[in-house]
Short mmCIF file of C-alpha atoms in Angstrom, two decimals:
data_model
loop_
_atom_site.label_atom_id
_atom_site.label_comp_id
_atom_site.label_asym_id
_atom_site.label_seq_id
_atom_site.Cartn_x
_atom_site.Cartn_y
_atom_site.Cartn_z
CA UNK A 1 10.26 14.08 -14.06
CA UNK A 2 10.86 11.77 -16.89
CA UNK A 3 8.44 9.10 -17.90
CA UNK A 4 9.17 6.45 -20.57
CA UNK A 5 6.17 5.76 -22.74
CA UNK A 6 6.27 1.95 -22.85
CA UNK A 7 3.21 0.20 -23.93
CA UNK A 8 2.83 -1.20 -20.46
CA UNK A 9 2.94 2.20 -18.73
CA UNK A 10 -0.02 2.74 -16.50
CA UNK A 11 -1.65 -0.62 -16.85
CA UNK A 12 -1.80 -3.43 -14.47
CA UNK A 13 -3.36 -6.58 -16.02
CA UNK A 14 -2.57 -10.10 -14.95
CA UNK A 15 -0.26 -10.33 -17.81
CA UNK A 16 1.66 -7.26 -16.76
CA UNK A 17 2.13 -8.57 -13.38
CA UNK A 18 3.62 -11.81 -14.74
CA UNK A 19 5.81 -9.71 -16.94
CA UNK A 20 6.86 -7.39 -14.03
CA UNK A 21 7.72 -10.43 -12.01
CA UNK A 22 9.87 -11.84 -14.67
CA UNK A 23 11.64 -8.65 -15.61
CA UNK A 24 11.60 -7.41 -11.92
CA UNK A 25 13.40 -4.09 -12.01
CA UNK A 26 15.21 -4.43 -8.57
CA UNK A 27 16.50 -7.99 -9.32
CA UNK A 28 20.11 -8.41 -8.51
CA UNK A 29 22.20 -10.41 -11.10
CA UNK A 30 22.32 -13.38 -8.91
CA UNK A 31 18.53 -13.75 -8.82
CA UNK A 32 17.95 -13.38 -12.45
CA UNK A 33 16.59 -16.37 -14.39
CA UNK A 34 19.20 -16.20 -16.99
CA UNK A 35 22.95 -16.24 -16.95
CA UNK A 36 24.88 -12.90 -16.86
CA UNK A 37 26.77 -11.81 -18.95
CA UNK A 38 25.48 -13.34 -22.16
CA UNK A 39 28.31 -15.29 -23.96
CA UNK A 40 28.89 -16.09 -27.60
CA UNK A 41 31.58 -18.73 -28.35
CA UNK A 42 33.13 -19.38 -31.74
CA UNK A 43 36.11 -21.20 -32.97
CA UNK A 44 38.16 -21.79 -36.07
CA UNK A 45 41.30 -24.03 -36.46
CA UNK A 46 43.61 -21.58 -34.83
CA UNK A 47 41.60 -20.19 -31.92
CA UNK A 48 38.62 -20.06 -29.71
CA UNK A 49 36.95 -16.54 -29.35
CA UNK A 50 34.69 -15.84 -26.31
CA UNK A 51 32.58 -12.66 -26.67
CA UNK A 52 30.51 -11.12 -23.76
CA UNK A 53 28.10 -8.32 -23.59
CA UNK A 54 29.08 -6.38 -20.39
CA UNK A 55 27.94 -2.65 -20.72
CA UNK A 56 29.13 -0.14 -18.34
CA UNK A 57 32.22 -1.96 -17.25
CA UNK A 58 35.86 -1.10 -18.04
CA UNK A 59 38.23 -3.90 -18.81
CA UNK A 60 40.35 -2.97 -15.78
CA UNK A 61 37.28 -3.69 -13.56
CA UNK A 62 36.94 -7.09 -14.82
CA UNK A 63 38.66 -10.15 -13.36
CA UNK A 64 39.56 -12.67 -16.13
CA UNK A 65 41.01 -16.04 -14.96
CA UNK A 66 42.21 -18.78 -17.27
CA UNK A 67 42.44 -22.13 -15.61
CA UNK A 68 43.52 -25.45 -17.18
CA UNK A 69 39.99 -26.08 -18.62
CA UNK A 70 37.94 -22.90 -18.19
CA UNK A 71 37.79 -19.17 -18.64
CA UNK A 72 36.17 -17.27 -15.66
CA UNK A 73 34.77 -13.76 -16.20
CA UNK A 74 34.20 -12.00 -12.96
CA UNK A 75 33.08 -8.51 -11.97
CA UNK A 76 30.69 -6.28 -10.04
CA UNK A 77 28.29 -3.72 -11.47
CA UNK A 78 27.61 -0.79 -9.32
CA UNK A 79 24.53 1.25 -9.28
CA UNK A 80 24.56 5.06 -9.57
CA UNK A 81 23.59 7.11 -6.71
CA UNK A 82 20.32 9.07 -6.40
CA UNK A 83 16.56 8.61 -6.25
CA UNK A 84 15.49 5.87 -8.63
CA UNK A 85 12.45 6.16 -10.61
CA UNK A 86 13.15 3.02 -12.74
CA UNK A 87 15.86 0.42 -12.34
CA UNK A 88 16.21 -2.26 -15.06
CA UNK A 89 19.97 -2.48 -15.41
CA UNK A 90 21.33 -5.41 -13.56
CA UNK A 91 23.70 -4.54 -10.51
CA UNK A 92 25.89 -6.73 -8.25
CA UNK A 93 28.56 -9.29 -8.63
CA UNK A 94 28.53 -11.58 -11.54
CA UNK A 95 30.58 -14.65 -12.53
CA UNK A 96 30.49 -16.65 -15.77
CA UNK A 97 32.58 -19.72 -16.46
CA UNK A 98 33.20 -20.89 -19.98
CA UNK A 99 34.51 -24.48 -20.21
CA UNK A 100 37.17 -25.13 -22.80
CA UNK A 101 37.69 -28.62 -24.03
CA UNK A 102 40.80 -28.10 -26.07
CA UNK A 103 44.45 -27.80 -25.41
CA UNK A 104 45.23 -24.02 -25.52
CA UNK A 105 48.21 -21.85 -25.63
CA UNK A 106 47.78 -19.98 -22.30
CA UNK A 107 50.57 -17.46 -22.89
CA UNK A 108 49.03 -16.04 -25.99
CA UNK A 109 45.56 -15.17 -24.75
CA UNK A 110 44.45 -11.58 -25.40
CA UNK A 111 41.34 -9.82 -24.26
CA UNK A 112 39.98 -6.44 -25.34
CA UNK A 113 36.85 -4.38 -24.91
CA UNK A 114 34.90 -2.06 -27.10
CA UNK A 115 31.52 -0.53 -26.64
CA UNK A 116 30.65 -2.94 -23.81
CA UNK A 117 31.73 -5.98 -25.80
CA UNK A 118 34.42 -8.09 -24.22
CA UNK A 119 36.41 -10.27 -26.71
CA UNK A 120 38.68 -12.99 -25.43
CA UNK A 121 40.89 -14.73 -27.97
CA UNK A 122 42.35 -18.08 -26.99
CA UNK A 123 44.79 -19.58 -29.41
CA UNK A 124 44.78 -23.29 -29.62
CA UNK A 125 48.05 -25.14 -28.91
CA UNK A 126 49.82 -26.91 -31.69
CA UNK A 127 48.86 -30.21 -30.23
CA UNK A 128 45.10 -29.61 -30.85
CA UNK A 129 45.37 -28.60 -34.34
CA UNK A 130 44.28 -31.17 -37.06
CA UNK A 131 47.22 -32.85 -38.59
CA UNK A 132 47.36 -34.61 -41.96
CA UNK A 133 48.71 -38.00 -41.89
CA UNK A 134 49.84 -39.40 -45.28
CA UNK A 135 49.37 -43.12 -45.60
CA UNK A 136 51.46 -44.93 -48.14
CA UNK A 137 49.52 -47.56 -50.01
CA UNK A 138 51.74 -50.55 -50.59
CA UNK B 1 19.71 -7.54 -24.10
CA UNK B 2 16.31 -7.58 -22.69
CA UNK B 3 12.80 -7.95 -24.11
CA UNK B 4 12.48 -8.42 -27.85
CA UNK B 5 9.32 -6.54 -28.80
CA UNK B 6 9.21 -6.55 -32.61
CA UNK B 7 11.00 -8.02 -35.47
CA UNK B 8 12.13 -5.67 -38.17
CA UNK B 9 11.68 -6.23 -41.87
CA UNK B 10 15.35 -6.59 -42.27
CA UNK B 11 15.46 -9.35 -39.62
CA UNK B 12 17.06 -7.40 -36.72
CA UNK B 13 15.12 -7.72 -33.55
CA UNK B 14 13.99 -4.57 -31.99
CA UNK B 15 15.03 -4.45 -28.25
CA UNK B 16 14.11 -2.26 -25.42
CA UNK B 17 17.44 -1.39 -23.68
CA UNK B 18 17.43 -1.95 -19.97
CA UNK B 19 17.07 1.58 -18.52
CA UNK B 20 17.76 3.42 -15.18
CA UNK B 21 16.15 6.80 -14.55
CA UNK B 22 17.79 8.49 -11.51
CA UNK B 23 17.16 11.77 -10.01
CA UNK B 24 20.13 13.75 -8.26
CA UNK B 25 20.72 17.35 -7.20
CA UNK B 26 21.95 17.94 -10.78
CA UNK B 27 18.84 16.83 -12.53
CA UNK B 28 17.83 13.61 -14.05
CA UNK B 29 20.09 10.91 -15.51
CA UNK B 30 18.98 8.26 -17.80
CA UNK B 31 21.37 5.34 -18.27
CA UNK B 32 20.83 2.83 -21.00
CA UNK B 33 22.62 -0.38 -21.65
CA UNK B 34 23.38 -0.42 -25.33
CA UNK B 35 26.31 -2.77 -25.83
CA UNK B 36 27.72 -2.98 -29.31
CA UNK B 37 26.29 0.36 -30.39
CA UNK B 38 29.13 2.97 -31.45
CA UNK B 39 28.76 6.57 -30.99
CA UNK B 40 28.23 6.88 -34.78
CA UNK B 41 25.43 4.44 -34.89
CA UNK B 42 23.37 6.15 -32.08
CA UNK B 43 20.44 8.48 -32.84
CA UNK B 44 18.79 10.71 -30.18
CA UNK B 45 15.87 12.88 -31.23
CA UNK B 46 14.34 15.48 -29.19
CA UNK B 47 11.02 16.56 -30.41
CA UNK B 48 8.84 18.82 -28.18
CA UNK B 49 8.61 16.88 -25.03
CA UNK B 50 9.76 13.49 -26.41
CA UNK B 51 13.23 12.03 -26.57
CA UNK B 52 13.63 8.87 -28.90
CA UNK B 53 16.76 7.00 -28.76
CA UNK B 54 17.76 4.26 -31.22
CA UNK B 55 20.83 2.50 -32.24
CA UNK B 56 22.02 -0.61 -34.09
CA UNK B 57 24.60 -2.96 -32.98
CA UNK B 58 27.34 -3.74 -35.51
CA UNK B 59 28.90 -7.06 -34.57
CA UNK B 60 30.86 -8.25 -37.58
CA UNK B 61 30.11 -11.68 -38.67
CA UNK B 62 32.99 -13.75 -37.33
CA UNK B 63 35.17 -14.27 -40.48
CA UNK B 64 35.74 -18.08 -40.98
CA UNK B 65 34.69 -18.86 -37.39
CA UNK B 66 32.23 -21.55 -36.53
CA UNK B 67 29.75 -20.28 -33.88
CA UNK B 68 29.60 -22.91 -31.14
CA UNK B 69 27.29 -21.26 -28.62
CA UNK B 70 25.11 -18.09 -29.07
CA UNK B 71 23.33 -16.04 -26.53
CA UNK B 72 23.30 -12.54 -28.13
CA UNK B 73 23.30 -10.99 -31.59
CA UNK B 74 22.72 -7.98 -33.57
CA UNK B 75 19.67 -5.84 -32.89
CA UNK B 76 18.13 -2.59 -32.86
CA UNK B 77 17.69 -0.84 -29.61
CA UNK B 78 14.73 1.66 -29.30
CA UNK B 79 13.14 3.47 -26.47
CA UNK B 80 11.18 6.84 -26.09
CA UNK B 81 10.83 9.09 -23.12
CA UNK B 82 8.49 11.93 -22.20
CA UNK B 83 10.20 14.92 -20.55
CA UNK B 84 8.27 17.20 -18.41
CA UNK B 85 8.58 21.06 -18.26
CA UNK B 86 10.86 21.08 -15.23
CA UNK B 87 13.76 19.76 -17.45
CA UNK B 88 15.81 22.30 -19.24
CA UNK B 89 15.69 20.98 -22.73
CA UNK B 90 18.40 23.20 -24.08
CA UNK B 91 21.07 21.83 -21.89
CA UNK B 92 20.38 18.04 -22.31
CA UNK B 93 23.73 16.20 -22.57
CA UNK B 94 24.41 12.67 -23.99
CA UNK B 95 27.62 10.61 -23.42
CA UNK B 96 28.45 7.11 -24.45
CA UNK B 97 30.90 5.02 -22.53
CA UNK B 98 31.68 1.29 -22.60
CA UNK B 99 28.24 0.59 -24.28
CA UNK B 100 26.27 2.71 -21.83
CA UNK B 101 24.38 5.82 -22.98
CA UNK B 102 24.12 8.39 -20.28
CA UNK B 103 21.57 11.23 -20.77
CA UNK B 104 21.78 14.15 -18.34
CA UNK B 105 18.68 16.20 -18.23
CA UNK B 106 19.20 19.34 -15.99
CA UNK B 107 16.37 20.78 -14.17
CA UNK B 108 15.21 24.33 -15.18
CA UNK B 109 16.38 27.14 -12.81
CA UNK B 110 12.70 27.70 -11.63
CA UNK B 111 12.37 24.00 -10.61
CA UNK B 112 15.41 24.07 -8.39
CA UNK B 113 14.29 23.84 -4.80
CA UNK B 114 14.92 27.24 -3.00
CA UNK B 115 15.03 28.10 0.58
CA UNK B 116 12.93 30.90 1.52
CA UNK B 117 14.33 33.31 4.28
CA UNK B 118 11.92 34.05 7.00
CA UNK B 119 12.15 37.46 8.36
CA UNK B 120 11.32 38.22 11.95
CA UNK B 121 8.33 40.61 12.32
#
């Protein structure tokens, strides 16, 4: 038997019940009150970078789709087989859509994954880069 | 990342990693979601009956990039477990793959269920 010594172990106060309801261990991804997976988006002049925390998934198990104006990250987390004493890790199908409001170079998009962190680099197309216009003053 | 329990002096939030504890025929398995933690940044301490797991994420600051939308960041994962006498502590194994730490705690020989033959009298 393995017991984790969380400060909440063995107690059942009203606060604990609220806490348990919010972080209910058997909740599937679709029932969670927050979006999964969490996403960070950053950009510079050349590219847009989308980073997601998806632990336990291999990049081959993910379905990445790039449409005209959005990036869709899809997948399904499987649960391990056995007798569960504690289940907090989310399971089930997930999908996250990131809207992109800039012209992008679809052919040069790259994606890599390391230690459960997905990184998708979307280069901006030439049309969206800022251009300097010289104005001749007469 | 799940619950943020405490803020460290250095400003890194301390996070309890989401954990599954599963029993199979081979023993117990503890799975912990620790995305962003490399094998080198992971510390597993076994002291008497306590296992303490900690690890820091090391997301590099995006160089020259402007953050547009943020939902996660650097943090320190920390969680402790008590292991009972039925676990063979000398054979505990840890593996990290795709940001998930897997601890395998095999049952001690004497704790394995055994069929008892019944002799006819």
